[in-house]
XYZ file of C-alpha atoms in Angstrom:
583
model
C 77.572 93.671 84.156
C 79.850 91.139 85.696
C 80.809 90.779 88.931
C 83.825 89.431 90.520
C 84.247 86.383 91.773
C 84.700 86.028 95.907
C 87.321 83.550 96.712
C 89.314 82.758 99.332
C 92.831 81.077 100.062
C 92.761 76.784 100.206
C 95.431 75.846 102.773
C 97.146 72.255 101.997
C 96.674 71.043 105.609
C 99.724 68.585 105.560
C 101.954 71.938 105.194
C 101.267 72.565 108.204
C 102.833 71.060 111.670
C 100.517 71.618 114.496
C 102.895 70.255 117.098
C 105.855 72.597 116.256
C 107.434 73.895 119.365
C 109.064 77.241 118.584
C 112.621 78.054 117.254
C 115.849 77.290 119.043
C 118.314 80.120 119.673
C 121.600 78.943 118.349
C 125.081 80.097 118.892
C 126.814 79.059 115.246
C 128.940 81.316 113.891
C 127.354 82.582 110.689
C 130.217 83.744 107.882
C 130.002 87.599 107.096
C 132.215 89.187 104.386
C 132.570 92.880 103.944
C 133.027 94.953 100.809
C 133.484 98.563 100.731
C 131.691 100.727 98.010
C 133.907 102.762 95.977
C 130.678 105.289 96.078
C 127.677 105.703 98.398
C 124.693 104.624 97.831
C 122.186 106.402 95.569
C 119.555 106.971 98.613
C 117.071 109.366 97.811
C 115.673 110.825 101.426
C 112.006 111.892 102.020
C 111.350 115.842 101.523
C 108.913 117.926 103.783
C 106.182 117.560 101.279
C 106.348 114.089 101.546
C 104.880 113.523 105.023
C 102.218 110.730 104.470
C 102.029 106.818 105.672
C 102.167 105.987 101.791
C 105.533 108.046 101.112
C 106.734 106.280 103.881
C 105.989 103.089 102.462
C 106.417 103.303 99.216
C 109.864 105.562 99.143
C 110.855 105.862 102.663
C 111.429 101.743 102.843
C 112.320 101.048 99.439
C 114.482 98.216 98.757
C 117.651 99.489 97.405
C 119.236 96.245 96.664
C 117.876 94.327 93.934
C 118.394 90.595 92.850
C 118.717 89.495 89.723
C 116.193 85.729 89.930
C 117.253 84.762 86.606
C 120.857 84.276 87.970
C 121.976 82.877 91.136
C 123.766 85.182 93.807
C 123.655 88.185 91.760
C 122.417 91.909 93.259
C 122.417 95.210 91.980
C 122.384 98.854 93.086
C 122.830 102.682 91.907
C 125.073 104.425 93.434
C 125.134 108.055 93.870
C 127.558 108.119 90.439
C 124.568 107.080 88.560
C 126.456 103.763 87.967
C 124.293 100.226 88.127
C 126.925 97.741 90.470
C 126.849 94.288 90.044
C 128.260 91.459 92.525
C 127.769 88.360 91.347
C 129.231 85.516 94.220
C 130.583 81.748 92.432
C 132.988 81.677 95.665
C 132.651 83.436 99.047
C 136.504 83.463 99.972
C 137.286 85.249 96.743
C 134.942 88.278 96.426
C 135.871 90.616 94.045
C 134.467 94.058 93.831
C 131.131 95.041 92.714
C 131.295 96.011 88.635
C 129.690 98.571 86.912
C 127.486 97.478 84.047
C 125.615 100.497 83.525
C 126.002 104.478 84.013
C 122.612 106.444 83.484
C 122.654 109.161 80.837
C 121.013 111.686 82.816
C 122.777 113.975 85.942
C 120.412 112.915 89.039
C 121.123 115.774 90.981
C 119.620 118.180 88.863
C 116.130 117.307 89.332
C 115.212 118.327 92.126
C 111.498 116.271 93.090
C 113.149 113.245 92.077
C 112.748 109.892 93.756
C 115.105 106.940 93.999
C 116.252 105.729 90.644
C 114.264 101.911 90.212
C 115.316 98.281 88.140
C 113.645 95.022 87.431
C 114.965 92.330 85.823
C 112.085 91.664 83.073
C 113.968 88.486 81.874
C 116.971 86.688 81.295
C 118.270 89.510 78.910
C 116.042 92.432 79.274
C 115.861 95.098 82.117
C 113.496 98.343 82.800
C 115.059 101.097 84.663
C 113.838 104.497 86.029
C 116.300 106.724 87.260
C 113.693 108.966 89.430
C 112.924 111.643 87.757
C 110.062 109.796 85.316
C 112.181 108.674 82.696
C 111.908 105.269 81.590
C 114.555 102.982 79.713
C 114.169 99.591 78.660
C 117.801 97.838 77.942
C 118.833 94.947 76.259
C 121.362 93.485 78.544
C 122.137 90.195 76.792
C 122.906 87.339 78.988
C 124.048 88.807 82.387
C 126.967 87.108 83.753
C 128.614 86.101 80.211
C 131.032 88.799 79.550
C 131.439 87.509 75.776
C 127.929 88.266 75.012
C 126.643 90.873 77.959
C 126.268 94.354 76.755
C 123.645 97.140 77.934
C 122.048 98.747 75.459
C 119.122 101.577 75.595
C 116.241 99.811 73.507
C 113.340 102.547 74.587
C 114.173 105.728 76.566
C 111.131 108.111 76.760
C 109.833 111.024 79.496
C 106.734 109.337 80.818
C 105.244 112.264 83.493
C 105.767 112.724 87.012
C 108.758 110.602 88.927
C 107.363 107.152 89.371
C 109.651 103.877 90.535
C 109.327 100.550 88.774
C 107.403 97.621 90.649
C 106.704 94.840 88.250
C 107.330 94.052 84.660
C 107.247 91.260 82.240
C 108.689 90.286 78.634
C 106.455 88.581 75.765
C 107.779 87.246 72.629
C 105.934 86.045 70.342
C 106.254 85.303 66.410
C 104.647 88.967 65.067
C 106.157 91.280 68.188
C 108.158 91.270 71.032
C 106.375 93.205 74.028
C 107.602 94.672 77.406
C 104.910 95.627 80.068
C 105.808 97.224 83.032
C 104.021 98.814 86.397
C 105.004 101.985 87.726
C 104.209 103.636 91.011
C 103.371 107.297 91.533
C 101.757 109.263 94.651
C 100.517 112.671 93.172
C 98.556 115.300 94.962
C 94.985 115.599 95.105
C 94.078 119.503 95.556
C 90.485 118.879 96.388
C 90.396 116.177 98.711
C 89.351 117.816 102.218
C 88.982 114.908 104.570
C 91.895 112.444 103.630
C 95.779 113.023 102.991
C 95.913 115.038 99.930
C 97.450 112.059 98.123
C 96.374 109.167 95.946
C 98.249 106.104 94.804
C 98.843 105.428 90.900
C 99.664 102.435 89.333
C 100.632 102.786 85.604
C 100.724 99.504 83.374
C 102.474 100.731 80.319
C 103.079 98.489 77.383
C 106.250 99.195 74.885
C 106.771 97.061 71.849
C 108.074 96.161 68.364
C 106.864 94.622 65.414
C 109.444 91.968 64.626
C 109.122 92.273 61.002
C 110.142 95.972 61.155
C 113.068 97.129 61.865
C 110.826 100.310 63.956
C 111.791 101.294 67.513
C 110.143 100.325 70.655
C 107.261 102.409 71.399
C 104.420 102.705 73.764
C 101.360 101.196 72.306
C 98.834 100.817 75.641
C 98.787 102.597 79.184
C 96.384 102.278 81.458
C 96.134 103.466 85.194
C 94.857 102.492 88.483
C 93.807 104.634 91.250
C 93.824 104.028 95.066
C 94.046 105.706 98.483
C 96.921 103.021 99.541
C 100.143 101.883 98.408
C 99.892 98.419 97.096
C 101.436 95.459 99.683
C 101.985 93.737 95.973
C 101.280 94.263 92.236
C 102.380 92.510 89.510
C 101.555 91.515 86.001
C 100.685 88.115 84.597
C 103.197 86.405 82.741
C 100.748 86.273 79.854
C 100.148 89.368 79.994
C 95.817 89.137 80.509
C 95.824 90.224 83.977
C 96.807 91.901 87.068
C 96.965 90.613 90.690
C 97.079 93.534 93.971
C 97.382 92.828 97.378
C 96.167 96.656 99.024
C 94.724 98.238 102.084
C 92.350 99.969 99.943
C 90.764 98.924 96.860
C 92.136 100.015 93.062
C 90.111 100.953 90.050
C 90.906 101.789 86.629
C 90.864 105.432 85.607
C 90.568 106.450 82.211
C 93.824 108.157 81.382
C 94.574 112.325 80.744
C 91.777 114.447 80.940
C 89.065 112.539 81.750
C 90.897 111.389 84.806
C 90.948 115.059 85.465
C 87.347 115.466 84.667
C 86.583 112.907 86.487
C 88.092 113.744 90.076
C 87.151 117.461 89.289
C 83.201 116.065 88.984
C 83.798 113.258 91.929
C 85.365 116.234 94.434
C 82.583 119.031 93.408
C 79.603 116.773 94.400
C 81.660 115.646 97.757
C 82.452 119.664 98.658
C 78.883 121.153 97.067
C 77.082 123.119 99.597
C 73.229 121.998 101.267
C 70.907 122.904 99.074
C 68.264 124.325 102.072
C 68.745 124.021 105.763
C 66.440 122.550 107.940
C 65.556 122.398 111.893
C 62.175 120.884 113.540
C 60.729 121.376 116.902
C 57.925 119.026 118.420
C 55.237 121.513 116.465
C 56.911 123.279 113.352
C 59.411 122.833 110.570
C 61.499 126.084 109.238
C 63.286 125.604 105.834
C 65.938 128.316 105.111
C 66.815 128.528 101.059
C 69.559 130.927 100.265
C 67.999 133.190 97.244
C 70.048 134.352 94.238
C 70.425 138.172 94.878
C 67.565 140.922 93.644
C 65.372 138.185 93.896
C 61.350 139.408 94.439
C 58.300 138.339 95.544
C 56.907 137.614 91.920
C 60.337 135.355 91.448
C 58.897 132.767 94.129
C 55.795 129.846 94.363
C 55.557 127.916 96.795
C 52.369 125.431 96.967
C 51.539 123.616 100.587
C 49.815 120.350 100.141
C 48.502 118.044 103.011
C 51.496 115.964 102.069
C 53.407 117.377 99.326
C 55.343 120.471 98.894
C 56.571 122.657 95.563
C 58.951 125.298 95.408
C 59.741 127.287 92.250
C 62.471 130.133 92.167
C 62.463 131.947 88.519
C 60.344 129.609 87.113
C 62.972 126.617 87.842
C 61.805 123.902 89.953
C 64.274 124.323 93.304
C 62.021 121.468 95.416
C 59.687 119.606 94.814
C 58.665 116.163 96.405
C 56.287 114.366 99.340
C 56.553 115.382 102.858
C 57.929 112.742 105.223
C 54.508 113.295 107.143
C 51.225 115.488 106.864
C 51.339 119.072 107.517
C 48.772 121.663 108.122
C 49.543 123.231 104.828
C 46.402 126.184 105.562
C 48.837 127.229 108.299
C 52.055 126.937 106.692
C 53.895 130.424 105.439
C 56.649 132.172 103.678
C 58.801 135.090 104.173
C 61.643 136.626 102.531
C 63.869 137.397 105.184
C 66.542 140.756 104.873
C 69.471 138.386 104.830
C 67.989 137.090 101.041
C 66.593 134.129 102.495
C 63.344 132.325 102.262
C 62.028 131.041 105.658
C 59.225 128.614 104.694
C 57.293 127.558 108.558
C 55.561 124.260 108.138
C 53.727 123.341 111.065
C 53.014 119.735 112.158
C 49.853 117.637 112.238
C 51.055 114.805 113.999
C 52.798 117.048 116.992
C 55.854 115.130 118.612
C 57.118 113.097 115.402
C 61.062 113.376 114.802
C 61.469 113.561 111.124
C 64.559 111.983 109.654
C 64.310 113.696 106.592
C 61.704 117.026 104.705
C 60.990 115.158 101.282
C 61.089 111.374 100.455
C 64.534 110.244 99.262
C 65.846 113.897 99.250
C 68.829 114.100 100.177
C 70.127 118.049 99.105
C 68.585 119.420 102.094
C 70.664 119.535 105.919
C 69.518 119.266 109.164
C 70.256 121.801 111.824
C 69.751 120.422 115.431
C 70.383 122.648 118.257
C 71.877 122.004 121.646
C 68.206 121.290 123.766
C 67.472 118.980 121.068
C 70.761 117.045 121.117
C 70.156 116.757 124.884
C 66.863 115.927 124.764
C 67.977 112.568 122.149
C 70.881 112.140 124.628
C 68.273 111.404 127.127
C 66.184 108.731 125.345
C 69.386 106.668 124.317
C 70.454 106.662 127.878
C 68.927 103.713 128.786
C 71.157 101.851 126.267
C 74.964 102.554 128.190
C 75.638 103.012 131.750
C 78.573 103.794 133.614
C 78.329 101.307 136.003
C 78.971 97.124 135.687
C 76.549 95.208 134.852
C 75.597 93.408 138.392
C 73.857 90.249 136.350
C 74.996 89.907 132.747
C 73.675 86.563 132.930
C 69.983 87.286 133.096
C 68.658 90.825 132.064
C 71.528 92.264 129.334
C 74.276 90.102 128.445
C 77.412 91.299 127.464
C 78.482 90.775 124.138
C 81.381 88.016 123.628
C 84.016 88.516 120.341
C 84.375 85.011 120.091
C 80.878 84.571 119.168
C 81.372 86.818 116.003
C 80.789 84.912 113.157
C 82.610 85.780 109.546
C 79.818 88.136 108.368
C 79.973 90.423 111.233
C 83.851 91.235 110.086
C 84.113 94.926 109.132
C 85.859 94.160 105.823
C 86.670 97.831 104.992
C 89.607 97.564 107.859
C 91.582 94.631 105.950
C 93.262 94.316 102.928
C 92.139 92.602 99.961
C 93.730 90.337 96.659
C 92.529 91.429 93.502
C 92.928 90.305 90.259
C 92.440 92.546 87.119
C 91.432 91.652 83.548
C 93.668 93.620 81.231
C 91.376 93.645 77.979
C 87.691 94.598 79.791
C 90.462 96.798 82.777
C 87.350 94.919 85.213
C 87.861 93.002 88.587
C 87.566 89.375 88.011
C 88.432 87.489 91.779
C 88.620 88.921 94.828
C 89.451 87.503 98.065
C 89.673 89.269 101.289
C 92.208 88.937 103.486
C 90.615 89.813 106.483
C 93.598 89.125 109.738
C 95.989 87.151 106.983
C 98.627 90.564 107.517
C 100.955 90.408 104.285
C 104.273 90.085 105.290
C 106.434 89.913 101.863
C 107.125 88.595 98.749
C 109.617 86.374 96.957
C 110.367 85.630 93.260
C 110.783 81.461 93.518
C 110.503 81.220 89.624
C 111.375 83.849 87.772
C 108.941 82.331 84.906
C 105.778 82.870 86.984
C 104.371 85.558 88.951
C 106.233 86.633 92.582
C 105.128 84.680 95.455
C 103.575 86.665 98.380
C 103.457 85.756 102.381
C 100.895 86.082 104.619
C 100.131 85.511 108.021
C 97.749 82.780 108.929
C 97.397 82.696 112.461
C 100.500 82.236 114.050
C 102.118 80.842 110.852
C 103.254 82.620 107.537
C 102.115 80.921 104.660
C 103.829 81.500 101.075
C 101.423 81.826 98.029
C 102.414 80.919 94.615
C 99.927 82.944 92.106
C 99.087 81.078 88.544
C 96.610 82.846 86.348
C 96.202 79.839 83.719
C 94.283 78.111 87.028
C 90.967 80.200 87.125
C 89.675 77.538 89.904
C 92.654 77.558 92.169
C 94.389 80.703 91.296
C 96.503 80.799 94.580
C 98.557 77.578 95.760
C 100.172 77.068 99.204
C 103.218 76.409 98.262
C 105.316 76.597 101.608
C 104.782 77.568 105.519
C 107.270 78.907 107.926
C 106.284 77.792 111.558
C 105.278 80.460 113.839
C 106.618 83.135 111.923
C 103.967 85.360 111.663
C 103.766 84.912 115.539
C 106.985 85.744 115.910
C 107.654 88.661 113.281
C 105.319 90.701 115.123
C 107.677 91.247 118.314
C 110.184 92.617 116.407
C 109.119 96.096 116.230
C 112.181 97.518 114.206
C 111.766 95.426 111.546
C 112.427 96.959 107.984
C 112.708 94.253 105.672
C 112.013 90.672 105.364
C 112.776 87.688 102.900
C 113.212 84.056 102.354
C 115.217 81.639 100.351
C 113.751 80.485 97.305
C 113.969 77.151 98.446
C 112.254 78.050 101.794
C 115.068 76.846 103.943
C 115.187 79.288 105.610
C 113.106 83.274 106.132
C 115.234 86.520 107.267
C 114.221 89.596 108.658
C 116.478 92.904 109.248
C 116.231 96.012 111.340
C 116.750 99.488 110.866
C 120.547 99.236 111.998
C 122.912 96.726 112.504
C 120.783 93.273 113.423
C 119.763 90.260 111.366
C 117.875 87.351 112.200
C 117.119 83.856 110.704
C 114.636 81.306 110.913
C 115.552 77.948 109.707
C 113.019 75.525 108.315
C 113.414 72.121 111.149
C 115.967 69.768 110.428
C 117.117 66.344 111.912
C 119.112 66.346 115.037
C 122.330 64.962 115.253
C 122.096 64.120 119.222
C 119.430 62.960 120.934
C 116.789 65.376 122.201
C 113.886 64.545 124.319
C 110.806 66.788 125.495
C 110.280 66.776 129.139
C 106.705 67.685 129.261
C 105.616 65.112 126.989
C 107.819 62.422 127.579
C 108.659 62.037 123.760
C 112.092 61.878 121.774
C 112.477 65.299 119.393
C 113.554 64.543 115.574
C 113.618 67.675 114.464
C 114.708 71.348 115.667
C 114.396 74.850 114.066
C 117.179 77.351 114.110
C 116.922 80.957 115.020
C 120.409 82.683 114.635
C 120.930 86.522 115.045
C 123.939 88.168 113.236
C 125.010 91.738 114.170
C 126.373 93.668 111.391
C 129.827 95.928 112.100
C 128.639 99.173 110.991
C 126.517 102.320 112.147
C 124.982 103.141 109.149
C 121.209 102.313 108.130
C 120.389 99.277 106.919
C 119.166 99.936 102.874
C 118.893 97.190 100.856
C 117.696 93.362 101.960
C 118.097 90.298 99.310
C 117.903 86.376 100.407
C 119.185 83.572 98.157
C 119.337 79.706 98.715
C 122.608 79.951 100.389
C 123.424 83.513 101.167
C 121.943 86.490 102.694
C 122.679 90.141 101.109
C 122.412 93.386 102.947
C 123.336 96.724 101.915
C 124.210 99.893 104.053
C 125.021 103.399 102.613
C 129.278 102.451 102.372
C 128.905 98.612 102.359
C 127.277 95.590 101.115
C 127.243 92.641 103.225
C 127.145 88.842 102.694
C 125.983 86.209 105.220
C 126.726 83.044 104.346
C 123.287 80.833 105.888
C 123.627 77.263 104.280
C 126.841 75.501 102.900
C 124.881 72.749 100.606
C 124.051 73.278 97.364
């Protein structure tokens, strides 16, 4: 069996400015236009059965403005007609309104556990689409932006389960087939799960395609589906197609799909629930095993053979225990009893008087232990030379205190961060993993629309921006970009809801729930000289923060950056801040 690879993330050291000093606050205007929606919004709102962290994060904070990275300055939404708007900017002073390209076939508001209706722009002329309720189109768009040759047009519409939204998909052409794969996201109940939420996480990579040759529809031809307890920071699919990449609180595997997956949990949760199969409690001389006995059991039914060591139970001439002792018994003075409850009491009494056992038999691990309240005192006792209540008068000689710092990388708890994986799509087997240990994921961004989405991550106080290529099986990951301080500074702004950058990286964004934006520009020359006080030095270069305050009351719901402009919807109106002037 193989195992996957451990990596970790190289940092390109000269990306990174040790001597920056923080961002300056200035007070430049920043150009906002306004357009009004001629319809709301399609915002789907969380229902009372959807009460979990994951709904929360996967639906409750959905991005309902997408951008189309194929064409510059050009975002989408659904409204609550069922229409796809487009606004594509060439000039900010002449704005026109947002176009409809699209109307879904289906009435929205008639199903009524549907979630909000999904795109992703696959390529330059193809587009998937969910509208909520677990329907899935692929369209032929044509090229966007061209009215003499754009035209959307249903290639494959088919029911595909549950409601699901769209997080990732690719298009491959070669010359026998052209192929669309696509990842969808579900969070479906789990009946039998006791301890956690009741929920798990799918992840459905679905493959639709077409012989070129024949003049067949598109149709499924591969789906496969992950299974986790999180919802995914990032997923998506190589642009070859061999492979997966997740960034995830908790790890994903592949599930075989239908019902083994339900044979599966259904075996999984029946060993987690199954009941003891005897019950157990020790003193300092004896041992009494309680085994529940199937009813009209007699006498005859039972054997039980005591051994200095060893010990055999049969019930109905089935073996119900058998196995070595942890330590010797008297087995001459051992009994049995049925007891009137239909229970056998089996007393086993010590040789070595005093000895905790851990366990009855070797490696057993059906029985459970029943300790009492003297006994749980009497343990307390022992251990309580190892805490105290007081301070420690002289942690320098007798019990030093421990120290954090001194923690090397091995004492890390890694089940507490989140990891990278990446996913072979032919043997459905992790190949690399890296953990992420404190590096917090804080976004991604689609730089080229050709490769895989870039993801951000906080490295110390910095965020880092990580450009995925699977062809590179040595250096999978590549620093591509760092915004100073930003992770530092991202983490005081406790109403954050979204957050972006340019594709460029001049410059990263971050909105909050209502009304407030705020930018951090990448340092640029100054055009006056500026010196630094403390260290008696001239400053070349200064980093930006603005702060623009949108004119509305409603909730922020969609969040897109470009090179030069900044896009944010609200329920009535879509927003444009203008953030650089230069091409």
């Amino acid at each position: 069996m193989e195992v996957a690879a451990n990596c970790s993330l190289r940092v390109k050291r000269p990306l990174l400015d040790p001597r920056f000093e923080g961002y300056k606050l200035s007070l430049e205007p920043l150009p906002c236009y306004q357009l009004e929606l001629d319809a709301a919004v399609a915002e789907v709102k969380l229902r009372d059965d959807q009460y979990t962290l994951e709904h929360m994060h996967a639906f409750g904070m959905y991005n309902y403005l997408h951008c189309d990275s194929w064409y510059q300055d050009s975002v989408y939404y659904i409204d609550t007609l069922g229409r796809i708007m487009n606004l594509t900017v060439m000039l900010d002073t002449a704005l026109g309104k947002p176009r409809e390209v699209f109307r879904l076939p289906t009435d929205l508001t008639a199903c009524d556990n549907r979630l909000c209706a999904s795109i992703h722009f696959t390529s330059s002329t193809w587009v998937t689409l969910s509208d909520g309720t677990g329907r899935l189109y692929v369209i032929g768009t044509g090229e966007r932006g061209n009215s003499a040759s754009e035209k959307w047009e249903i290639m494959f519409n088919e029911e595909l389960g549950d409601p699901f939204i769209i997080i990732h998909s690719i298009s491959l052409l070669n010359a026998e087939e052209h192929s669309i794969a696509t990842l969808l996201l579900r969070i479906e109940k789990e009946e039998l799960d006791m301890k956690g939420s009741g929920f798990y996480v799918s992840l459905e990579w679905v493959t639709i395609s077409k012989k070129n040759k024949d003049k067949k529809k598109y149709e499924i031809i591969k789906r496969d589906i992950l299974r986790g307890k999180s919802v995914p920071h990032y997923a998506a699919i190589e642009p070859d197609g061999n492979g997966l990449m997740i960034v995830s609180y908790k790890s994903f595997t592949f599930v075989q799909a239908g019902q083994d997956l339900e044979e599966n949990m259904d075996e999984d949760m029946s060993e987690k629930i199954k009941e003891p199969l005897y019950y157990w409690q020790q003193t300092e001389d004896d041992l009494t095993v309680t085994i529940r006995l199937p009813e009209d059991s007699t006498k005859e039914d039972i054997q039980v053979q005591f051994l200095p060591d060893h010990i055999n139970i049969v019930l109905k001439d089935h073996q119900f225990l058998e196995g070595k002792l942890y330590s010797s018994i008297d087995h001459e003075s051992s009994t049995w009893i049925i007891k009137e409850s239909n229970s056998l009491e089996i007393s086993l009494i010590k040789k070595n008087e005093g000895l905790t056992w851990p366990e009855l038999v070797v490696g057993d691990k059906q029985g459970e232990l029943i300790r009492d309240s003297a006994q749980c005192a009497a343990i307390a006792e022992r251990l309580m030379h190892l805490t105290s209540e007081e301070l420690n008068p002289n942690p320098d000689k007798e019990k030093p205190p421990c120290n954090a710092q001194e923690l090397e990388e091995c004492d890390i708890f890694f089940e507490e961060s989140s990891s990278l994986c990446r996913f072979d799509g032919n043997t459905l087997k992790t190949t690399h993993v890296v953990n992420l240990g404190s590096n917090q994921y804080l976004f991604s961004v689609i730089v080229d629309p050709k490769e895989m989405p870039c993801f951000c991550l906080r490295h110390d106080v910095d965020a880092l921006l990580w450009q995925p290529h699977s062809s590179k099986q040595d250096d999978m990951w590549e620093h591509i970009a760092t915004f100073n301080a930003l992770g530092y500074v991202q983490a005081s702004k406790r109403d954050k809801k979204f957050f972006a950058c340019a594709p460029n990286y001049s410059y990263a964004a971050l909105c909050e729930c209502l009304r407030r934006v705020f930018i951090y520009r990448q340092p640029a020359p100054m055009s006056t000289v500026l010196y630094n006080r403390k260290e008696g030095r001239q400053v070349g270069q200064v980093a930006k923060q603005q702060v623009a305050s949108l004119e509305t009351n409603d909730p922020i719901l969609g969040f897109q950056a470009t090179n030069e402009r900044l896009f944010v919807l609200t329920t009535r109106n879509l927003f444009l801040i203008k953030v650089n002037t230069e091409n």
